[in-house]
mmCIF file of C-alpha atoms in Angstrom:
data_model
loop_
_atom_site.group_PDB
_atom_site.id
_atom_site.type_symbol
_atom_site.label_atom_id
_atom_site.label_comp_id
_atom_site.label_asym_id
_atom_site.label_seq_id
_atom_site.Cartn_x
_atom_site.Cartn_y
_atom_site.Cartn_z
ATOM 1 C CA UNK Z 1 50.001 -26.060 -29.980
ATOM 2 C CA UNK Z 2 52.616 -28.918 -29.903
ATOM 3 C CA UNK Z 3 55.611 -27.045 -28.467
ATOM 4 C CA UNK Z 4 53.984 -25.382 -25.461
ATOM 5 C CA UNK Z 5 52.863 -26.855 -22.121
ATOM 6 C CA UNK Z 6 49.246 -25.483 -22.634
ATOM 7 C CA UNK Z 7 48.897 -27.011 -26.180
ATOM 8 C CA UNK Z 8 46.662 -24.125 -27.091
ATOM 9 C CA UNK Z 9 46.656 -21.514 -29.871
ATOM 10 C CA UNK Z 10 46.244 -17.887 -28.858
ATOM 11 C CA UNK Z 11 44.378 -15.816 -31.353
ATOM 12 C CA UNK Z 12 44.041 -12.596 -29.344
ATOM 13 C CA UNK Z 13 44.958 -9.646 -31.615
ATOM 14 C CA UNK Z 14 47.735 -8.215 -29.338
ATOM 15 C CA UNK Z 15 49.324 -11.634 -29.198
ATOM 16 C CA UNK Z 16 48.989 -12.182 -32.961
ATOM 17 C CA UNK Z 17 50.696 -8.869 -33.724
ATOM 18 C CA UNK Z 18 53.601 -9.876 -31.509
ATOM 19 C CA UNK Z 19 53.716 -13.400 -32.978
ATOM 20 C CA UNK Z 20 53.285 -12.597 -36.601
ATOM 21 C CA UNK Z 21 54.706 -9.040 -37.152
ATOM 22 C CA UNK Z 22 57.354 -8.765 -34.421
ATOM 23 C CA UNK Z 23 58.604 -12.280 -34.205
ATOM 24 C CA UNK Z 24 57.904 -13.412 -37.710
ATOM 25 C CA UNK Z 25 56.221 -16.675 -36.776
ATOM 26 C CA UNK Z 26 53.060 -18.124 -38.146
ATOM 27 C CA UNK Z 27 49.544 -19.250 -37.245
ATOM 28 C CA UNK Z 28 46.562 -20.861 -38.917
ATOM 29 C CA UNK Z 29 43.560 -19.117 -40.498
ATOM 30 C CA UNK Z 30 42.097 -17.500 -37.283
ATOM 31 C CA UNK Z 31 45.456 -15.896 -36.660
ATOM 32 C CA UNK Z 32 46.531 -15.018 -40.321
ATOM 33 C CA UNK Z 33 43.164 -13.784 -41.520
ATOM 34 C CA UNK Z 34 42.207 -12.279 -38.184
ATOM 35 C CA UNK Z 35 45.223 -9.963 -38.201
ATOM 36 C CA UNK Z 36 44.921 -9.300 -41.912
ATOM 37 C CA UNK Z 37 41.228 -8.270 -41.437
ATOM 38 C CA UNK Z 38 42.329 -5.648 -38.849
ATOM 39 C CA UNK Z 39 45.069 -4.339 -41.160
ATOM 40 C CA UNK Z 40 42.630 -3.897 -44.006
ATOM 41 C CA UNK Z 41 40.115 -2.091 -41.808
ATOM 42 C CA UNK Z 42 42.945 0.037 -40.421
ATOM 43 C CA UNK Z 43 43.712 1.156 -43.959
ATOM 44 C CA UNK Z 44 40.065 2.388 -44.192
ATOM 45 C CA UNK Z 45 38.546 -0.300 -46.287
ATOM 46 C CA UNK Z 46 35.118 -1.881 -45.611
ATOM 47 C CA UNK Z 47 35.716 -5.608 -44.764
ATOM 48 C CA UNK Z 48 34.195 -8.441 -42.834
ATOM 49 C CA UNK Z 49 34.723 -12.077 -42.226
ATOM 50 C CA UNK Z 50 32.830 -15.357 -42.581
ATOM 51 C CA UNK Z 51 33.310 -19.082 -42.083
ATOM 52 C CA UNK Z 52 34.061 -22.049 -44.359
ATOM 53 C CA UNK Z 53 34.167 -25.862 -44.225
ATOM 54 C CA UNK Z 54 37.227 -27.685 -45.361
ATOM 55 C CA UNK Z 55 36.839 -30.552 -47.750
ATOM 56 C CA UNK Z 56 38.794 -33.607 -46.719
ATOM 57 C CA UNK Z 57 37.825 -35.837 -49.760
ATOM 58 C CA UNK Z 58 40.007 -36.344 -52.750
ATOM 59 C CA UNK Z 59 39.196 -34.673 -56.037
ATOM 60 C CA UNK Z 60 37.476 -37.762 -57.585
ATOM 61 C CA UNK Z 61 34.995 -38.190 -54.632
ATOM 62 C CA UNK Z 62 32.002 -36.213 -53.318
ATOM 63 C CA UNK Z 63 33.015 -33.488 -50.888
ATOM 64 C CA UNK Z 64 33.310 -34.298 -47.193
ATOM 65 C CA UNK Z 65 33.151 -31.021 -45.334
ATOM 66 C CA UNK Z 66 34.319 -30.443 -41.796
ATOM 67 C CA UNK Z 67 32.555 -28.017 -39.364
ATOM 68 C CA UNK Z 68 32.739 -24.206 -39.920
ATOM 69 C CA UNK Z 69 36.243 -23.770 -38.661
ATOM 70 C CA UNK Z 70 37.893 -21.943 -41.498
ATOM 71 C CA UNK Z 71 37.967 -18.154 -41.475
ATOM 72 C CA UNK Z 72 37.623 -16.270 -44.767
ATOM 73 C CA UNK Z 73 37.512 -12.640 -45.712
ATOM 74 C CA UNK Z 74 35.330 -10.284 -47.823
ATOM 75 C CA UNK Z 75 36.618 -6.862 -48.855
ATOM 76 C CA UNK Z 76 34.815 -3.919 -50.558
ATOM 77 C CA UNK Z 77 37.744 -1.742 -51.656
ATOM 78 C CA UNK Z 78 35.746 0.747 -53.839
ATOM 79 C CA UNK Z 79 34.241 3.645 -51.967
ATOM 80 C CA UNK Z 80 30.538 3.853 -52.397
ATOM 81 C CA UNK Z 81 30.296 0.409 -53.953
ATOM 82 C CA UNK Z 82 29.447 -2.987 -52.594
ATOM 83 C CA UNK Z 83 31.555 -4.852 -55.213
ATOM 84 C CA UNK Z 84 33.081 -7.517 -53.032
ATOM 85 C CA UNK Z 85 36.341 -9.419 -53.279
ATOM 86 C CA UNK Z 86 36.952 -12.770 -51.666
ATOM 87 C CA UNK Z 87 40.348 -13.063 -49.813
ATOM 88 C CA UNK Z 88 42.032 -15.829 -47.882
ATOM 89 C CA UNK Z 89 45.439 -15.170 -46.435
ATOM 90 C CA UNK Z 90 45.780 -18.592 -44.852
ATOM 91 C CA UNK Z 91 44.251 -21.473 -46.836
ATOM 92 C CA UNK Z 92 47.286 -23.679 -46.601
ATOM 93 C CA UNK Z 93 48.722 -25.526 -49.578
ATOM 94 C CA UNK Z 94 47.073 -24.572 -52.921
ATOM 95 C CA UNK Z 95 45.613 -21.558 -51.241
ATOM 96 C CA UNK Z 96 44.682 -18.210 -52.827
ATOM 97 C CA UNK Z 97 47.677 -15.920 -53.657
ATOM 98 C CA UNK Z 98 45.549 -12.864 -54.661
ATOM 99 C CA UNK Z 99 41.947 -11.534 -54.185
ATOM 100 C CA UNK Z 100 39.195 -12.709 -56.410
ATOM 101 C CA UNK Z 101 35.935 -11.023 -57.350
ATOM 102 C CA UNK Z 102 33.052 -12.739 -55.466
ATOM 103 C CA UNK Z 103 31.143 -13.990 -58.530
ATOM 104 C CA UNK Z 104 29.914 -17.353 -59.795
ATOM 105 C CA UNK Z 105 32.578 -18.815 -62.285
ATOM 106 C CA UNK Z 106 35.233 -16.153 -61.425
ATOM 107 C CA UNK Z 107 38.879 -17.540 -61.766
ATOM 108 C CA UNK Z 108 42.355 -16.264 -60.852
ATOM 109 C CA UNK Z 109 45.795 -17.571 -61.248
ATOM 110 C CA UNK Z 110 47.230 -19.399 -58.349
ATOM 111 C CA UNK Z 111 50.966 -19.285 -57.375
ATOM 112 C CA UNK Z 112 52.032 -20.075 -61.021
ATOM 113 C CA UNK Z 113 50.259 -20.696 -64.360
ATOM 114 C CA UNK Z 114 49.897 -24.374 -63.479
ATOM 115 C CA UNK Z 115 47.350 -23.494 -60.772
ATOM 116 C CA UNK Z 116 44.070 -21.647 -60.837
ATOM 117 C CA UNK Z 117 41.247 -21.068 -58.464
ATOM 118 C CA UNK Z 118 37.505 -20.835 -59.389
ATOM 119 C CA UNK Z 119 34.493 -19.888 -57.323
ATOM 120 C CA UNK Z 120 31.196 -21.737 -57.848
ATOM 121 C CA UNK Z 121 28.006 -20.554 -56.253
ATOM 122 C CA UNK Z 122 25.626 -23.511 -55.441
ATOM 123 C CA UNK Z 123 23.025 -24.777 -53.067
ATOM 124 C CA UNK Z 124 23.794 -26.685 -49.835
ATOM 125 C CA UNK Z 125 22.502 -30.074 -50.847
ATOM 126 C CA UNK Z 126 22.663 -31.480 -47.309
ATOM 127 C CA UNK Z 127 20.273 -28.697 -45.984
ATOM 128 C CA UNK Z 128 16.894 -29.861 -44.675
ATOM 129 C CA UNK Z 129 15.420 -26.633 -46.150
ATOM 130 C CA UNK Z 130 14.896 -25.718 -49.776
ATOM 131 C CA UNK Z 131 17.613 -26.489 -52.256
ATOM 132 C CA UNK Z 132 17.602 -26.496 -56.008
ATOM 133 C CA UNK Z 133 20.003 -25.868 -58.911
ATOM 134 C CA UNK Z 134 18.629 -22.359 -59.581
ATOM 135 C CA UNK Z 135 20.786 -20.646 -57.029
ATOM 136 C CA UNK Z 136 20.016 -17.168 -58.522
ATOM 137 C CA UNK Z 137 16.692 -17.408 -56.700
ATOM 138 C CA UNK Z 138 15.930 -14.804 -54.043
ATOM 139 C CA UNK Z 139 13.891 -17.336 -52.075
ATOM 140 C CA UNK Z 140 14.868 -16.790 -48.441
ATOM 141 C CA UNK Z 141 14.553 -20.509 -47.704
ATOM 142 C CA UNK Z 142 17.222 -21.425 -50.328
ATOM 143 C CA UNK Z 143 20.440 -22.172 -48.525
ATOM 144 C CA UNK Z 144 23.392 -20.953 -50.714
ATOM 145 C CA UNK Z 145 27.037 -21.579 -50.396
ATOM 146 C CA UNK Z 146 30.170 -20.896 -52.361
ATOM 147 C CA UNK Z 147 32.824 -23.448 -53.197
ATOM 148 C CA UNK Z 148 36.486 -22.673 -53.857
ATOM 149 C CA UNK Z 149 37.928 -25.123 -56.537
ATOM 150 C CA UNK Z 150 41.596 -25.514 -57.430
ATOM 151 C CA UNK Z 151 42.879 -26.875 -60.736
ATOM 152 C CA UNK Z 152 46.421 -28.244 -60.924
ATOM 153 C CA UNK Z 153 48.371 -29.011 -64.061
ATOM 154 C CA UNK Z 154 50.477 -32.206 -63.875
ATOM 155 C CA UNK Z 155 53.788 -32.915 -65.514
ATOM 156 C CA UNK Z 156 52.021 -35.358 -67.778
ATOM 157 C CA UNK Z 157 49.897 -32.478 -69.187
ATOM 158 C CA UNK Z 158 46.797 -33.689 -67.486
ATOM 159 C CA UNK Z 159 44.941 -31.668 -64.893
ATOM 160 C CA UNK Z 160 43.139 -32.414 -61.686
ATOM 161 C CA UNK Z 161 40.403 -30.432 -59.917
ATOM 162 C CA UNK Z 162 39.202 -30.534 -56.302
ATOM 163 C CA UNK Z 163 37.032 -28.453 -53.959
ATOM 164 C CA UNK Z 164 39.218 -26.881 -51.328
ATOM 165 C CA UNK Z 165 36.459 -25.734 -49.150
ATOM 166 C CA UNK Z 166 32.952 -24.182 -49.084
ATOM 167 C CA UNK Z 167 31.890 -20.926 -47.320
ATOM 168 C CA UNK Z 168 28.925 -18.746 -46.760
ATOM 169 C CA UNK Z 169 28.450 -15.043 -46.725
ATOM 170 C CA UNK Z 170 27.003 -14.556 -43.251
ATOM 171 C CA UNK Z 171 29.175 -12.230 -41.039
ATOM 172 C CA UNK Z 172 30.986 -13.994 -38.273
ATOM 173 C CA UNK Z 173 32.514 -12.182 -35.195
ATOM 174 C CA UNK Z 174 35.488 -12.632 -32.954
ATOM 175 C CA UNK Z 175 33.505 -14.534 -30.362
ATOM 176 C CA UNK Z 176 32.644 -17.137 -33.026
ATOM 177 C CA UNK Z 177 36.194 -17.677 -33.915
ATOM 178 C CA UNK Z 178 37.417 -17.842 -30.210
ATOM 179 C CA UNK Z 179 34.879 -20.682 -29.795
ATOM 180 C CA UNK Z 180 35.790 -22.391 -33.094
ATOM 181 C CA UNK Z 181 39.509 -22.024 -32.215
ATOM 182 C CA UNK Z 182 39.083 -24.197 -29.125
ATOM 183 C CA UNK Z 183 37.642 -26.956 -31.213
ATOM 184 C CA UNK Z 184 40.457 -26.800 -33.660
ATOM 185 C CA UNK Z 185 43.248 -27.236 -31.074
ATOM 186 C CA UNK Z 186 41.352 -29.909 -29.113
ATOM 187 C CA UNK Z 187 39.711 -31.998 -31.857
ATOM 188 C CA UNK Z 188 41.785 -35.218 -32.077
ATOM 189 C CA UNK Z 189 40.847 -35.765 -35.668
ATOM 190 C CA UNK Z 190 41.901 -32.409 -36.803
ATOM 191 C CA UNK Z 191 44.814 -31.881 -39.226
ATOM 192 C CA UNK Z 192 46.713 -29.750 -36.800
ATOM 193 C CA UNK Z 193 46.313 -32.243 -34.011
ATOM 194 C CA UNK Z 194 47.615 -35.083 -36.155
ATOM 195 C CA UNK Z 195 50.596 -33.218 -37.775
ATOM 196 C CA UNK Z 196 52.994 -30.389 -37.463
ATOM 197 C CA UNK Z 197 52.120 -28.417 -40.641
ATOM 198 C CA UNK Z 198 54.006 -25.485 -42.201
ATOM 199 C CA UNK Z 199 53.541 -23.676 -45.400
ATOM 200 C CA UNK Z 200 55.294 -20.665 -46.891
ATOM 201 C CA UNK Z 201 55.293 -18.912 -50.259
ATOM 202 C CA UNK Z 202 58.366 -17.344 -51.793
ATOM 203 C CA UNK Z 203 58.928 -15.320 -54.906
ATOM 204 C CA UNK Z 204 60.541 -17.163 -57.897
ATOM 205 C CA UNK Z 205 63.744 -15.956 -59.523
ATOM 206 C CA UNK Z 206 63.987 -15.187 -63.200
ATOM 207 C CA UNK Z 207 65.000 -18.672 -64.209
ATOM 208 C CA UNK Z 208 62.370 -20.393 -62.138
ATOM 209 C CA UNK Z 209 59.699 -17.930 -63.653
ATOM 210 C CA UNK Z 210 60.748 -18.817 -67.141
ATOM 211 C CA UNK Z 211 60.353 -22.486 -66.208
ATOM 212 C CA UNK Z 212 56.757 -22.058 -65.112
ATOM 213 C CA UNK Z 213 55.821 -19.846 -67.969
ATOM 214 C CA UNK Z 214 56.545 -22.720 -70.194
ATOM 215 C CA UNK Z 215 53.699 -24.537 -68.467
ATOM 216 C CA UNK Z 216 51.160 -21.725 -69.061
ATOM 217 C CA UNK Z 217 50.016 -22.840 -72.496
ATOM 218 C CA UNK Z 218 49.083 -26.359 -71.203
ATOM 219 C CA UNK Z 219 46.624 -25.190 -68.576
ATOM 220 C CA UNK Z 220 43.091 -25.576 -69.891
ATOM 221 C CA UNK Z 221 41.368 -22.233 -70.423
ATOM 222 C CA UNK Z 222 44.268 -20.324 -68.939
ATOM 223 C CA UNK Z 223 43.391 -17.290 -71.081
ATOM 224 C CA UNK Z 224 40.258 -17.026 -69.095
ATOM 225 C CA UNK Z 225 42.047 -16.602 -65.805
ATOM 226 C CA UNK Z 226 42.596 -13.058 -64.578
ATOM 227 C CA UNK Z 227 45.453 -11.617 -62.617
ATOM 228 C CA UNK Z 228 45.109 -8.690 -60.159
ATOM 229 C CA UNK Z 229 48.160 -6.855 -61.483
ATOM 230 C CA UNK Z 230 51.694 -7.575 -62.929
ATOM 231 C CA UNK Z 231 52.332 -11.295 -62.528
ATOM 232 C CA UNK Z 232 55.092 -12.340 -60.124
ATOM 233 C CA UNK Z 233 55.087 -16.015 -59.685
ATOM 234 C CA UNK Z 234 55.378 -17.808 -56.378
ATOM 235 C CA UNK Z 235 56.723 -21.100 -55.155
ATOM 236 C CA UNK Z 236 55.667 -22.909 -52.038
ATOM 237 C CA UNK Z 237 57.511 -24.630 -49.212
ATOM 238 C CA UNK Z 238 55.476 -27.307 -47.362
ATOM 239 C CA UNK Z 239 56.172 -29.366 -44.204
ATOM 240 C CA UNK Z 240 54.016 -32.377 -43.343
ATOM 241 C CA UNK Z 241 55.062 -35.589 -41.956
ATOM 242 C CA UNK Z 242 58.873 -36.186 -42.159
ATOM 243 C CA UNK Z 243 59.493 -34.242 -45.317
ATOM 244 C CA UNK Z 244 59.857 -30.606 -46.423
ATOM 245 C CA UNK Z 245 58.949 -30.128 -50.124
ATOM 246 C CA UNK Z 246 59.646 -27.242 -52.411
ATOM 247 C CA UNK Z 247 56.873 -26.698 -55.125
ATOM 248 C CA UNK Z 248 57.556 -24.747 -58.241
ATOM 249 C CA UNK Z 249 54.714 -25.067 -60.690
ATOM 250 C CA UNK Z 250 54.387 -28.673 -61.669
ATOM 251 C CA UNK Z 251 57.902 -29.565 -60.192
ATOM 252 C CA UNK Z 252 58.165 -30.774 -56.688
ATOM 253 C CA UNK Z 253 61.312 -31.785 -54.798
ATOM 254 C CA UNK Z 254 62.082 -32.950 -51.397
ATOM 255 C CA UNK Z 255 64.554 -30.524 -49.738
ATOM 256 C CA UNK Z 256 64.729 -32.017 -46.318
ATOM 257 C CA UNK Z 257 64.127 -35.491 -44.746
ATOM 258 C CA UNK Z 258 63.602 -35.414 -40.978
ATOM 259 C CA UNK Z 259 64.070 -38.439 -38.614
ATOM 260 C CA UNK Z 260 64.306 -36.789 -35.211
ATOM 261 C CA UNK Z 261 62.645 -33.998 -33.296
ATOM 262 C CA UNK Z 262 65.846 -31.983 -33.533
ATOM 263 C CA UNK Z 263 65.772 -32.484 -37.340
ATOM 264 C CA UNK Z 264 62.336 -30.915 -37.358
ATOM 265 C CA UNK Z 265 63.502 -27.929 -35.343
ATOM 266 C CA UNK Z 266 66.328 -27.453 -37.744
ATOM 267 C CA UNK Z 267 64.013 -27.686 -40.744
ATOM 268 C CA UNK Z 268 61.680 -25.114 -39.313
ATOM 269 C CA UNK Z 269 64.532 -22.722 -38.797
ATOM 270 C CA UNK Z 270 66.367 -23.370 -42.009
ATOM 271 C CA UNK Z 271 63.333 -23.254 -44.385
ATOM 272 C CA UNK Z 272 60.736 -21.247 -42.550
ATOM 273 C CA UNK Z 273 62.774 -19.057 -40.215
ATOM 274 C CA UNK Z 274 60.770 -20.270 -37.386
ATOM 275 C CA UNK Z 275 62.949 -20.684 -34.243
ATOM 276 C CA UNK Z 276 61.881 -23.029 -31.468
ATOM 277 C CA UNK Z 277 64.120 -23.606 -28.408
ATOM 278 C CA UNK Z 278 65.169 -27.273 -27.992
ATOM 279 C CA UNK Z 279 63.773 -27.102 -24.444
ATOM 280 C CA UNK Z 280 60.281 -27.032 -25.957
ATOM 281 C CA UNK Z 281 60.708 -30.542 -27.231
ATOM 282 C CA UNK Z 282 59.573 -31.917 -23.923
ATOM 283 C CA UNK Z 283 56.098 -30.606 -24.684
ATOM 284 C CA UNK Z 284 55.946 -32.749 -27.847
ATOM 285 C CA UNK Z 285 56.367 -36.048 -26.015
ATOM 286 C CA UNK Z 286 53.182 -38.104 -26.277
ATOM 287 C CA UNK Z 287 51.639 -36.055 -29.052
ATOM 288 C CA UNK Z 288 50.469 -37.751 -32.116
ATOM 289 C CA UNK Z 289 52.950 -36.159 -34.536
ATOM 290 C CA UNK Z 290 55.993 -36.894 -32.221
ATOM 291 C CA UNK Z 291 58.770 -38.798 -33.831
ATOM 292 C CA UNK Z 292 59.686 -42.088 -32.238
#
């Protein structure tokens, strides 16, 4: 959206296949989860999508949810069963790295043992209709939402928890996302309008995996966290502002400092394998995240 004359984000499926699969570039949730949903259905599984609201408040403050502009997936992989798994292939930093059973209190490991995700089923307290703490009620007027929480272990041994986003189970359709997508790339307060953001996971080598395993015993209630199969730990690369950081468990290092627009193009190519021609820099001029 910053490096093209149109300053838009195309989420049509044909375009996404070319962009993500053929060219190896990225997208945000509508693109990543949109294509992933079609792949899952193409493999013969029952799946549908819904929408969530990103929380912009810090962990020690009440949630401040944005509009319904985050796409999430529900997958029912067992034939003849409505057992449902919650999936998000594009939640950004601290996002899910595996499916999790859609159930109140369910938890899964994150990228490493220093991170876990937990689902909480609750009522929508801001609703003008019926709300109460007993969300197991079948009262049709009770407005229910789910919240995805992430817990991080710090180097000090302390841990922090915050709500990443909330979501509902109503099925959303492609026309809903096309409309929401326009809001995302035109809303001047949105994170993507204000920044050039990039996130990428990578598998850890043996030495790095041993490093994060030493952290596992310090994560509160880690024995209650389930993994979907053989554990293979992940690290994350993250670009925001003028730095690119490499996260491995509780350890974070700055691997690139960028001062110019050309520096940023080199960083995208070196660390994320995203190639943008220098001619595209003219479209960045005047944008909020442009370097002076």
